[in-house]
């Protein structure tokens, strides 16, 4: 679906930052909404979605157990 979203877990990425989570969330919201940059009347909803997905991604990654 979103080929530009990279895998954020080891062994693909050892060091992942909040900016990485935000970038992935932004790409996801852009893809599903169909907007690269929303109009002013949609900006709040767009930004809230990016923030929620960023937080959900950070939580997911902190709870994953990667066995190697």
mmCIF file with all atom_site columns, N, CA and C in Angstrom:
data_model
loop_
_atom_site.group_PDB
_atom_site.id
_atom_site.type_symbol
_atom_site.label_atom_id
_atom_site.label_alt_id
_atom_site.label_comp_id
_atom_site.label_asym_id
_atom_site.label_entity_id
_atom_site.label_seq_id
_atom_site.pdbx_PDB_ins_code
_atom_site.Cartn_x
_atom_site.Cartn_y
_atom_site.Cartn_z
_atom_site.occupancy
_atom_site.B_iso_or_equiv
_atom_site.pdbx_formal_charge
_atom_site.auth_seq_id
_atom_site.auth_comp_id
_atom_site.auth_asym_id
_atom_site.auth_atom_id
_atom_site.pdbx_PDB_model_num
ATOM 1   N N  . UNK A 1 1  ? 0.822   -1.196  0.000  1.00 0.00 ? 1  UNK A N  1
ATOM 2   C CA . UNK A 1 1  ? 0.000   0.000   0.000  1.00 0.00 ? 1  UNK A CA 1
ATOM 3   C C  . UNK A 1 1  ? 0.860   1.251   0.000  1.00 0.00 ? 1  UNK A C  1
ATOM 4   N N  . UNK A 1 2  ? 1.699   1.424   1.004  1.00 0.00 ? 2  UNK A N  1
ATOM 5   C CA . UNK A 1 2  ? 2.546   2.610   1.100  1.00 0.00 ? 2  UNK A CA 1
ATOM 6   C C  . UNK A 1 2  ? 3.994   2.173   0.971  1.00 0.00 ? 2  UNK A C  1
ATOM 7   N N  . UNK A 1 3  ? 4.467   2.067   -0.226 1.00 0.00 ? 3  UNK A N  1
ATOM 8   C CA . UNK A 1 3  ? 5.812   1.547   -0.448 1.00 0.00 ? 3  UNK A CA 1
ATOM 9   C C  . UNK A 1 3  ? 6.889   2.422   0.146  1.00 0.00 ? 3  UNK A C  1
ATOM 10  N N  . UNK A 1 4  ? 6.620   3.695   0.372  1.00 0.00 ? 4  UNK A N  1
ATOM 11  C CA . UNK A 1 4  ? 7.647   4.586   0.904  1.00 0.00 ? 4  UNK A CA 1
ATOM 12  C C  . UNK A 1 4  ? 7.772   4.490   2.427  1.00 0.00 ? 4  UNK A C  1
ATOM 13  N N  . UNK A 1 5  ? 6.881   3.756   3.078  1.00 0.00 ? 5  UNK A N  1
ATOM 14  C CA . UNK A 1 5  ? 6.994   3.572   4.521  1.00 0.00 ? 5  UNK A CA 1
ATOM 15  C C  . UNK A 1 5  ? 7.968   2.435   4.763  1.00 0.00 ? 5  UNK A C  1
ATOM 16  N N  . UNK A 1 6  ? 9.047   2.737   5.485  1.00 0.00 ? 6  UNK A N  1
ATOM 17  C CA . UNK A 1 6  ? 10.046  1.702   5.724  1.00 0.00 ? 6  UNK A CA 1
ATOM 18  C C  . UNK A 1 6  ? 9.729   0.912   6.991  1.00 0.00 ? 6  UNK A C  1
ATOM 19  N N  . UNK A 1 7  ? 10.256  -0.293  7.059  1.00 0.00 ? 7  UNK A N  1
ATOM 20  C CA . UNK A 1 7  ? 10.098  -1.130  8.243  1.00 0.00 ? 7  UNK A CA 1
ATOM 21  C C  . UNK A 1 7  ? 10.917  -0.516  9.373  1.00 0.00 ? 7  UNK A C  1
ATOM 22  N N  . UNK A 1 8  ? 10.316  -0.392  10.539 1.00 0.00 ? 8  UNK A N  1
ATOM 23  C CA . UNK A 1 8  ? 10.961  0.320   11.647 1.00 0.00 ? 8  UNK A CA 1
ATOM 24  C C  . UNK A 1 8  ? 11.429  -0.593  12.781 1.00 0.00 ? 8  UNK A C  1
ATOM 25  N N  . UNK A 1 9  ? 11.598  -1.858  12.510 1.00 0.00 ? 9  UNK A N  1
ATOM 26  C CA . UNK A 1 9  ? 12.034  -2.752  13.578 1.00 0.00 ? 9  UNK A CA 1
ATOM 27  C C  . UNK A 1 9  ? 13.343  -3.431  13.184 1.00 0.00 ? 9  UNK A C  1
ATOM 28  N N  . UNK A 1 10 ? 14.075  -3.870  14.203 1.00 0.00 ? 10 UNK A N  1
ATOM 29  C CA . UNK A 1 10 ? 15.294  -4.629  13.904 1.00 0.00 ? 10 UNK A CA 1
ATOM 30  C C  . UNK A 1 10 ? 14.927  -5.908  13.169 1.00 0.00 ? 10 UNK A C  1
ATOM 31  N N  . UNK A 1 11 ? 15.701  -6.434  12.308 1.00 0.00 ? 11 UNK A N  1
ATOM 32  C CA . UNK A 1 11 ? 17.058  -6.009  11.940 1.00 0.00 ? 11 UNK A CA 1
ATOM 33  C C  . UNK A 1 11 ? 17.087  -4.951  10.850 1.00 0.00 ? 11 UNK A C  1
ATOM 34  N N  . UNK A 1 12 ? 15.927  -4.493  10.397 1.00 0.00 ? 12 UNK A N  1
ATOM 35  C CA . UNK A 1 12 ? 15.876  -3.512  9.317  1.00 0.00 ? 12 UNK A CA 1
ATOM 36  C C  . UNK A 1 12 ? 16.376  -2.147  9.763  1.00 0.00 ? 12 UNK A C  1
ATOM 37  N N  . UNK A 1 13 ? 16.013  -1.759  10.970 1.00 0.00 ? 13 UNK A N  1
ATOM 38  C CA . UNK A 1 13 ? 16.430  -0.474  11.536 1.00 0.00 ? 13 UNK A CA 1
ATOM 39  C C  . UNK A 1 13 ? 16.819  -0.694  12.989 1.00 0.00 ? 13 UNK A C  1
ATOM 40  N N  . UNK A 1 14 ? 17.996  -0.293  13.356 1.00 0.00 ? 14 UNK A N  1
ATOM 41  C CA . UNK A 1 14 ? 18.445  -0.429  14.741 1.00 0.00 ? 14 UNK A CA 1
ATOM 42  C C  . UNK A 1 14 ? 18.059  0.785   15.584 1.00 0.00 ? 14 UNK A C  1
ATOM 43  N N  . UNK A 1 15 ? 18.169  1.970   14.994 1.00 0.00 ? 15 UNK A N  1
ATOM 44  C CA . UNK A 1 15 ? 17.865  3.204   15.713 1.00 0.00 ? 15 UNK A CA 1
ATOM 45  C C  . UNK A 1 15 ? 16.671  3.876   15.047 1.00 0.00 ? 15 UNK A C  1
ATOM 46  N N  . UNK A 1 16 ? 15.567  3.952   15.769 1.00 0.00 ? 16 UNK A N  1
ATOM 47  C CA . UNK A 1 16 ? 14.349  4.560   15.241 1.00 0.00 ? 16 UNK A CA 1
ATOM 48  C C  . UNK A 1 16 ? 13.973  5.730   16.144 1.00 0.00 ? 16 UNK A C  1
ATOM 49  N N  . UNK A 1 17 ? 13.676  6.853   15.539 1.00 0.00 ? 17 UNK A N  1
ATOM 50  C CA . UNK A 1 17 ? 13.358  8.064   16.289 1.00 0.00 ? 17 UNK A CA 1
ATOM 51  C C  . UNK A 1 17 ? 11.874  8.404   16.177 1.00 0.00 ? 17 UNK A C  1
ATOM 52  N N  . UNK A 1 18 ? 11.448  9.345   16.980 1.00 0.00 ? 18 UNK A N  1
ATOM 53  C CA . UNK A 1 18 ? 10.081  9.856   16.905 1.00 0.00 ? 18 UNK A CA 1
ATOM 54  C C  . UNK A 1 18 ? 9.821   10.436  15.511 1.00 0.00 ? 18 UNK A C  1
ATOM 55  N N  . UNK A 1 19 ? 10.838  11.031  14.916 1.00 0.00 ? 19 UNK A N  1
ATOM 56  C CA . UNK A 1 19 ? 10.692  11.563  13.554 1.00 0.00 ? 19 UNK A CA 1
ATOM 57  C C  . UNK A 1 19 ? 10.397  10.451  12.551 1.00 0.00 ? 19 UNK A C  1
ATOM 58  N N  . UNK A 1 20 ? 10.990  9.271   12.749 1.00 0.00 ? 20 UNK A N  1
ATOM 59  C CA . UNK A 1 20 ? 10.704  8.131   11.875 1.00 0.00 ? 20 UNK A CA 1
ATOM 60  C C  . UNK A 1 20 ? 9.249   7.695   12.008 1.00 0.00 ? 20 UNK A C  1
ATOM 61  N N  . UNK A 1 21 ? 8.751   7.650   13.246 1.00 0.00 ? 21 UNK A N  1
ATOM 62  C CA . UNK A 1 21 ? 7.345   7.292   13.474 1.00 0.00 ? 21 UNK A CA 1
ATOM 63  C C  . UNK A 1 21 ? 6.423   8.324   12.827 1.00 0.00 ? 21 UNK A C  1
ATOM 64  N N  . UNK A 1 22 ? 6.757   9.587   12.995 1.00 0.00 ? 22 UNK A N  1
ATOM 65  C CA . UNK A 1 22 ? 5.945   10.670  12.425 1.00 0.00 ? 22 UNK A CA 1
ATOM 66  C C  . UNK A 1 22 ? 5.938   10.596  10.902 1.00 0.00 ? 22 UNK A C  1
ATOM 67  N N  . UNK A 1 23 ? 7.100   10.357  10.298 1.00 0.00 ? 23 UNK A N  1
ATOM 68  C CA . UNK A 1 23 ? 7.177   10.281  8.836  1.00 0.00 ? 23 UNK A CA 1
ATOM 69  C C  . UNK A 1 23 ? 6.326   9.133   8.301  1.00 0.00 ? 23 UNK A C  1
ATOM 70  N N  . UNK A 1 24 ? 6.365   7.996   8.976  1.00 0.00 ? 24 UNK A N  1
ATOM 71  C CA . UNK A 1 24 ? 5.553   6.856   8.544  1.00 0.00 ? 24 UNK A CA 1
ATOM 72  C C  . UNK A 1 24 ? 4.067   7.175   8.691  1.00 0.00 ? 24 UNK A C  1
ATOM 73  N N  . UNK A 1 25 ? 3.692   7.806   9.801  1.00 0.00 ? 25 UNK A N  1
ATOM 74  C CA . UNK A 1 25 ? 2.290   8.175   10.020 1.00 0.00 ? 25 UNK A CA 1
ATOM 75  C C  . UNK A 1 25 ? 1.820   9.178   8.976  1.00 0.00 ? 25 UNK A C  1
ATOM 76  N N  . UNK A 1 26 ? 2.660   10.142  8.668  1.00 0.00 ? 26 UNK A N  1
ATOM 77  C CA . UNK A 1 26 ? 2.310   11.152  7.668  1.00 0.00 ? 26 UNK A CA 1
ATOM 78  C C  . UNK A 1 26 ? 2.091   10.507  6.295  1.00 0.00 ? 26 UNK A C  1
ATOM 79  N N  . UNK A 1 27 ? 2.971   9.592   5.909  1.00 0.00 ? 27 UNK A N  1
ATOM 80  C CA . UNK A 1 27 ? 2.808   8.905   4.634  1.00 0.00 ? 27 UNK A CA 1
ATOM 81  C C  . UNK A 1 27 ? 1.506   8.104   4.595  1.00 0.00 ? 27 UNK A C  1
ATOM 82  N N  . UNK A 1 28 ? 1.201   7.441   5.717  1.00 0.00 ? 28 UNK A N  1
ATOM 83  C CA . UNK A 1 28 ? -0.035  6.655   5.794  1.00 0.00 ? 28 UNK A CA 1
ATOM 84  C C  . UNK A 1 28 ? -1.269  7.550   5.641  1.00 0.00 ? 28 UNK A C  1
ATOM 85  N N  . UNK A 1 29 ? -1.307  8.649   6.392  1.00 0.00 ? 29 UNK A N  1
ATOM 86  C CA . UNK A 1 29 ? -2.470  9.545   6.340  1.00 0.00 ? 29 UNK A CA 1
ATOM 87  C C  . UNK A 1 29 ? -2.594  10.174  4.953  1.00 0.00 ? 29 UNK A C  1
ATOM 88  N N  . UNK A 1 30 ? -1.484  10.524  4.341  1.00 0.00 ? 30 UNK A N  1
ATOM 89  C CA . UNK A 1 30 ? -1.530  11.064  2.978  1.00 0.00 ? 30 UNK A CA 1
ATOM 90  C C  . UNK A 1 30 ? -2.129  10.050  2.012  1.00 0.00 ? 30 UNK A C  1
ATOM 91  N N  . UNK A 1 31 ? -1.711  8.798   2.167  1.00 0.00 ? 31 UNK A N  1
ATOM 92  C CA . UNK A 1 31 ? -2.187  7.752   1.260  1.00 0.00 ? 31 UNK A CA 1
ATOM 93  C C  . UNK A 1 31 ? -3.683  7.507   1.420  1.00 0.00 ? 31 UNK A C  1
ATOM 94  N N  . UNK A 1 32 ? -4.126  7.306   2.650  1.00 0.00 ? 32 UNK A N  1
ATOM 95  C CA . UNK A 1 32 ? -5.533  6.957   2.847  1.00 0.00 ? 32 UNK A CA 1
ATOM 96  C C  . UNK A 1 32 ? -6.472  8.142   2.625  1.00 0.00 ? 32 UNK A C  1
ATOM 97  N N  . UNK A 1 33 ? -5.991  9.366   2.889  1.00 0.00 ? 33 UNK A N  1
ATOM 98  C CA . UNK A 1 33 ? -6.858  10.533  2.694  1.00 0.00 ? 33 UNK A CA 1
ATOM 99  C C  . UNK A 1 33 ? -6.865  11.009  1.247  1.00 0.00 ? 33 UNK A C  1
ATOM 100 N N  . UNK A 1 34 ? -5.787  10.716  0.525  1.00 0.00 ? 34 UNK A N  1
ATOM 101 C CA . UNK A 1 34 ? -5.670  11.205  -0.839 1.00 0.00 ? 34 UNK A CA 1
ATOM 102 C C  . UNK A 1 34 ? -5.177  12.633  -0.927 1.00 0.00 ? 34 UNK A C  1
ATOM 103 N N  . UNK A 1 35 ? -4.765  13.195  0.201  1.00 0.00 ? 35 UNK A N  1
ATOM 104 C CA . UNK A 1 35 ? -4.258  14.576  0.236  1.00 0.00 ? 35 UNK A CA 1
ATOM 105 C C  . UNK A 1 35 ? -2.791  14.591  0.618  1.00 0.00 ? 35 UNK A C  1
ATOM 106 N N  . UNK A 1 36 ? -1.977  15.263  -0.180 1.00 0.00 ? 36 UNK A N  1
ATOM 107 C CA . UNK A 1 36 ? -0.583  15.481  0.220  1.00 0.00 ? 36 UNK A CA 1
ATOM 108 C C  . UNK A 1 36 ? -0.548  16.525  1.328  1.00 0.00 ? 36 UNK A C  1
ATOM 109 N N  . UNK A 1 37 ? -1.307  17.585  1.116  1.00 0.00 ? 37 UNK A N  1
ATOM 110 C CA . UNK A 1 37 ? -1.455  18.637  2.124  1.00 0.00 ? 37 UNK A CA 1
ATOM 111 C C  . UNK A 1 37 ? -2.938  19.002  2.122  1.00 0.00 ? 37 UNK A C  1
ATOM 112 N N  . UNK A 1 38 ? -3.603  18.859  3.265  1.00 0.00 ? 38 UNK A N  1
ATOM 113 C CA . UNK A 1 38 ? -5.042  19.124  3.280  1.00 0.00 ? 38 UNK A CA 1
ATOM 114 C C  . UNK A 1 38 ? -5.359  20.615  3.203  1.00 0.00 ? 38 UNK A C  1
ATOM 115 N N  . UNK A 1 39 ? -6.560  20.906  2.764  1.00 0.00 ? 39 UNK A N  1
ATOM 116 C CA . UNK A 1 39 ? -7.059  22.281  2.781  1.00 0.00 ? 39 UNK A CA 1
ATOM 117 C C  . UNK A 1 39 ? -7.190  22.729  4.234  1.00 0.00 ? 39 UNK A C  1
ATOM 118 N N  . UNK A 1 40 ? -7.241  24.012  4.437  1.00 0.00 ? 40 UNK A N  1
ATOM 119 C CA . UNK A 1 40 ? -7.294  24.573  5.796  1.00 0.00 ? 40 UNK A CA 1
ATOM 120 C C  . UNK A 1 40 ? -8.429  23.976  6.625  1.00 0.00 ? 40 UNK A C  1
ATOM 121 N N  . UNK A 1 41 ? -9.573  23.740  6.008  1.00 0.00 ? 41 UNK A N  1
ATOM 122 C CA . UNK A 1 41 ? -10.714 23.222  6.769  1.00 0.00 ? 41 UNK A CA 1
ATOM 123 C C  . UNK A 1 41 ? -10.533 21.749  7.158  1.00 0.00 ? 41 UNK A C  1
ATOM 124 N N  . UNK A 1 42 ? -9.565  21.067  6.579  1.00 0.00 ? 42 UNK A N  1
ATOM 125 C CA . UNK A 1 42 ? -9.294  19.674  6.936  1.00 0.00 ? 42 UNK A CA 1
ATOM 126 C C  . UNK A 1 42 ? -7.981  19.501  7.704  1.00 0.00 ? 42 UNK A C  1
ATOM 127 N N  . UNK A 1 43 ? -7.240  20.568  7.902  1.00 0.00 ? 43 UNK A N  1
ATOM 128 C CA . UNK A 1 43 ? -5.910  20.477  8.510  1.00 0.00 ? 43 UNK A CA 1
ATOM 129 C C  . UNK A 1 43 ? -5.945  19.905  9.923  1.00 0.00 ? 43 UNK A C  1
ATOM 130 N N  . UNK A 1 44 ? -6.901  20.303  10.734 1.00 0.00 ? 44 UNK A N  1
ATOM 131 C CA . UNK A 1 44 ? -6.967  19.814  12.113 1.00 0.00 ? 44 UNK A CA 1
ATOM 132 C C  . UNK A 1 44 ? -7.202  18.298  12.148 1.00 0.00 ? 44 UNK A C  1
ATOM 133 N N  . UNK A 1 45 ? -8.135  17.820  11.357 1.00 0.00 ? 45 UNK A N  1
ATOM 134 C CA . UNK A 1 45 ? -8.422  16.381  11.311 1.00 0.00 ? 45 UNK A CA 1
ATOM 135 C C  . UNK A 1 45 ? -7.198  15.615  10.801 1.00 0.00 ? 45 UNK A C  1
ATOM 136 N N  . UNK A 1 46 ? -6.545  16.138  9.789  1.00 0.00 ? 46 UNK A N  1
ATOM 137 C CA . UNK A 1 46 ? -5.352  15.523  9.215  1.00 0.00 ? 46 UNK A CA 1
ATOM 138 C C  . UNK A 1 46 ? -4.244  15.436  10.261 1.00 0.00 ? 46 UNK A C  1
ATOM 139 N N  . UNK A 1 47 ? -3.979  16.556  10.943 1.00 0.00 ? 47 UNK A N  1
ATOM 140 C CA . UNK A 1 47 ? -2.920  16.600  11.957 1.00 0.00 ? 47 UNK A CA 1
ATOM 141 C C  . UNK A 1 47 ? -3.228  15.694  13.143 1.00 0.00 ? 47 UNK A C  1
ATOM 142 N N  . UNK A 1 48 ? -4.492  15.632  13.550 1.00 0.00 ? 48 UNK A N  1
ATOM 143 C CA . UNK A 1 48 ? -4.881  14.742  14.652 1.00 0.00 ? 48 UNK A CA 1
ATOM 144 C C  . UNK A 1 48 ? -4.676  13.283  14.267 1.00 0.00 ? 48 UNK A C  1
ATOM 145 N N  . UNK A 1 49 ? -4.974  12.945  13.042 1.00 0.00 ? 49 UNK A N  1
ATOM 146 C CA . UNK A 1 49 ? -4.770  11.575  12.576 1.00 0.00 ? 49 UNK A CA 1
ATOM 147 C C  . UNK A 1 49 ? -3.287  11.224  12.557 1.00 0.00 ? 49 UNK A C  1
ATOM 148 N N  . UNK A 1 50 ? -2.459  12.126  12.078 1.00 0.00 ? 50 UNK A N  1
ATOM 149 C CA . UNK A 1 50 ? -1.012  11.884  12.065 1.00 0.00 ? 50 UNK A CA 1
ATOM 150 C C  . UNK A 1 50 ? -0.503  11.690  13.488 1.00 0.00 ? 50 UNK A C  1
ATOM 151 N N  . UNK A 1 51 ? -0.938  12.522  14.416 1.00 0.00 ? 51 UNK A N  1
ATOM 152 C CA . UNK A 1 51 ? -0.504  12.401  15.813 1.00 0.00 ? 51 UNK A CA 1
ATOM 153 C C  . UNK A 1 51 ? -0.955  11.080  16.430 1.00 0.00 ? 51 UNK A C  1
ATOM 154 N N  . UNK A 1 52 ? -2.188  10.682  16.173 1.00 0.00 ? 52 UNK A N  1
ATOM 155 C CA . UNK A 1 52 ? -2.709  9.431   16.727 1.00 0.00 ? 52 UNK A CA 1
ATOM 156 C C  . UNK A 1 52 ? -1.961  8.226   16.169 1.00 0.00 ? 52 UNK A C  1
ATOM 157 N N  . UNK A 1 53 ? -1.670  8.238   14.879 1.00 0.00 ? 53 UNK A N  1
ATOM 158 C CA . UNK A 1 53 ? -0.960  7.119   14.268 1.00 0.00 ? 53 UNK A CA 1
ATOM 159 C C  . UNK A 1 53 ? 0.498   7.102   14.701 1.00 0.00 ? 53 UNK A C  1
ATOM 160 N N  . UNK A 1 54 ? 1.100   8.263   14.879 1.00 0.00 ? 54 UNK A N  1
ATOM 161 C CA . UNK A 1 54 ? 2.462   8.328   15.403 1.00 0.00 ? 54 UNK A CA 1
ATOM 162 C C  . UNK A 1 54 ? 2.515   7.684   16.781 1.00 0.00 ? 54 UNK A C  1
ATOM 163 N N  . UNK A 1 55 ? 1.578   8.032   17.649 1.00 0.00 ? 55 UNK A N  1
ATOM 164 C CA . UNK A 1 55 ? 1.541   7.468   19.007 1.00 0.00 ? 55 UNK A CA 1
ATOM 165 C C  . UNK A 1 55 ? 1.280   5.968   18.975 1.00 0.00 ? 55 UNK A C  1
ATOM 166 N N  . UNK A 1 56 ? 0.356   5.533   18.128 1.00 0.00 ? 56 UNK A N  1
ATOM 167 C CA . UNK A 1 56 ? 0.055   4.101   18.026 1.00 0.00 ? 56 UNK A CA 1
ATOM 168 C C  . UNK A 1 56 ? 1.266   3.326   17.515 1.00 0.00 ? 56 UNK A C  1
ATOM 169 N N  . UNK A 1 57 ? 1.993   3.902   16.584 1.00 0.00 ? 57 UNK A N  1
ATOM 170 C CA . UNK A 1 57 ? 3.187   3.249   16.052 1.00 0.00 ? 57 UNK A CA 1
ATOM 171 C C  . UNK A 1 57 ? 4.257   3.133   17.119 1.00 0.00 ? 57 UNK A C  1
ATOM 172 N N  . UNK A 1 58 ? 4.475   4.202   17.874 1.00 0.00 ? 58 UNK A N  1
ATOM 173 C CA . UNK A 1 58 ? 5.468   4.173   18.955 1.00 0.00 ? 58 UNK A CA 1
ATOM 174 C C  . UNK A 1 58 ? 5.087   3.120   19.999 1.00 0.00 ? 58 UNK A C  1
ATOM 175 N N  . UNK A 1 59 ? 3.809   3.036   20.332 1.00 0.00 ? 59 UNK A N  1
ATOM 176 C CA . UNK A 1 59 ? 3.358   2.044   21.310 1.00 0.00 ? 59 UNK A CA 1
ATOM 177 C C  . UNK A 1 59 ? 3.558   0.627   20.777 1.00 0.00 ? 59 UNK A C  1
ATOM 178 N N  . UNK A 1 60 ? 3.182   0.406   19.531 1.00 0.00 ? 60 UNK A N  1
ATOM 179 C CA . UNK A 1 60 ? 3.369   -0.906  18.926 1.00 0.00 ? 60 UNK A CA 1
ATOM 180 C C  . UNK A 1 60 ? 4.839   -1.314  18.968 1.00 0.00 ? 60 UNK A C  1
ATOM 181 N N  . UNK A 1 61 ? 5.701   -0.428  18.539 1.00 0.00 ? 61 UNK A N  1
ATOM 182 C CA . UNK A 1 61 ? 7.126   -0.760  18.472 1.00 0.00 ? 61 UNK A CA 1
ATOM 183 C C  . UNK A 1 61 ? 7.719   -1.012  19.857 1.00 0.00 ? 61 UNK A C  1
ATOM 184 N N  . UNK A 1 62 ? 7.240   -0.296  20.861 1.00 0.00 ? 62 UNK A N  1
ATOM 185 C CA . UNK A 1 62 ? 7.767   -0.495  22.213 1.00 0.00 ? 62 UNK A CA 1
ATOM 186 C C  . UNK A 1 62 ? 7.292   -1.804  22.837 1.00 0.00 ? 62 UNK A C  1
ATOM 187 N N  . UNK A 1 63 ? 6.220   -2.371  22.298 1.00 0.00 ? 63 UNK A N  1
ATOM 188 C CA . UNK A 1 63 ? 5.671   -3.610  22.839 1.00 0.00 ? 63 UNK A CA 1
ATOM 189 C C  . UNK A 1 63 ? 6.014   -4.867  22.031 1.00 0.00 ? 63 UNK A C  1
ATOM 190 N N  . UNK A 1 64 ? 6.631   -4.690  20.862 1.00 0.00 ? 64 UNK A N  1
ATOM 191 C CA . UNK A 1 64 ? 6.998   -5.837  20.054 1.00 0.00 ? 64 UNK A CA 1
ATOM 192 C C  . UNK A 1 64 ? 8.211   -6.549  20.661 1.00 0.00 ? 64 UNK A C  1
ATOM 193 N N  . UNK A 1 65 ? 8.193   -7.850  20.585 1.00 0.00 ? 65 UNK A N  1
ATOM 194 C CA . UNK A 1 65 ? 9.335   -8.647  20.991 1.00 0.00 ? 65 UNK A CA 1
ATOM 195 C C  . UNK A 1 65 ? 9.915   -9.257  19.715 1.00 0.00 ? 65 UNK A C  1
ATOM 196 N N  . UNK A 1 66 ? 11.096  -8.791  19.338 1.00 0.00 ? 66 UNK A N  1
ATOM 197 C CA . UNK A 1 66 ? 11.735  -9.269  18.129 1.00 0.00 ? 66 UNK A CA 1
ATOM 198 C C  . UNK A 1 66 ? 12.749  -10.339 18.530 1.00 0.00 ? 66 UNK A C  1
ATOM 199 N N  . UNK A 1 67 ? 12.537  -11.525 18.041 1.00 0.00 ? 67 UNK A N  1
ATOM 200 C CA . UNK A 1 67 ? 13.445  -12.636 18.348 1.00 0.00 ? 67 UNK A CA 1
ATOM 201 C C  . UNK A 1 67 ? 14.409  -12.811 17.202 1.00 0.00 ? 67 UNK A C  1
ATOM 202 N N  . UNK A 1 68 ? 15.654  -12.988 17.547 1.00 0.00 ? 68 UNK A N  1
ATOM 203 C CA . UNK A 1 68 ? 16.628  -13.107 16.473 1.00 0.00 ? 68 UNK A CA 1
ATOM 204 C C  . UNK A 1 68 ? 17.446  -14.252 16.560 1.00 0.00 ? 68 UNK A C  1
#
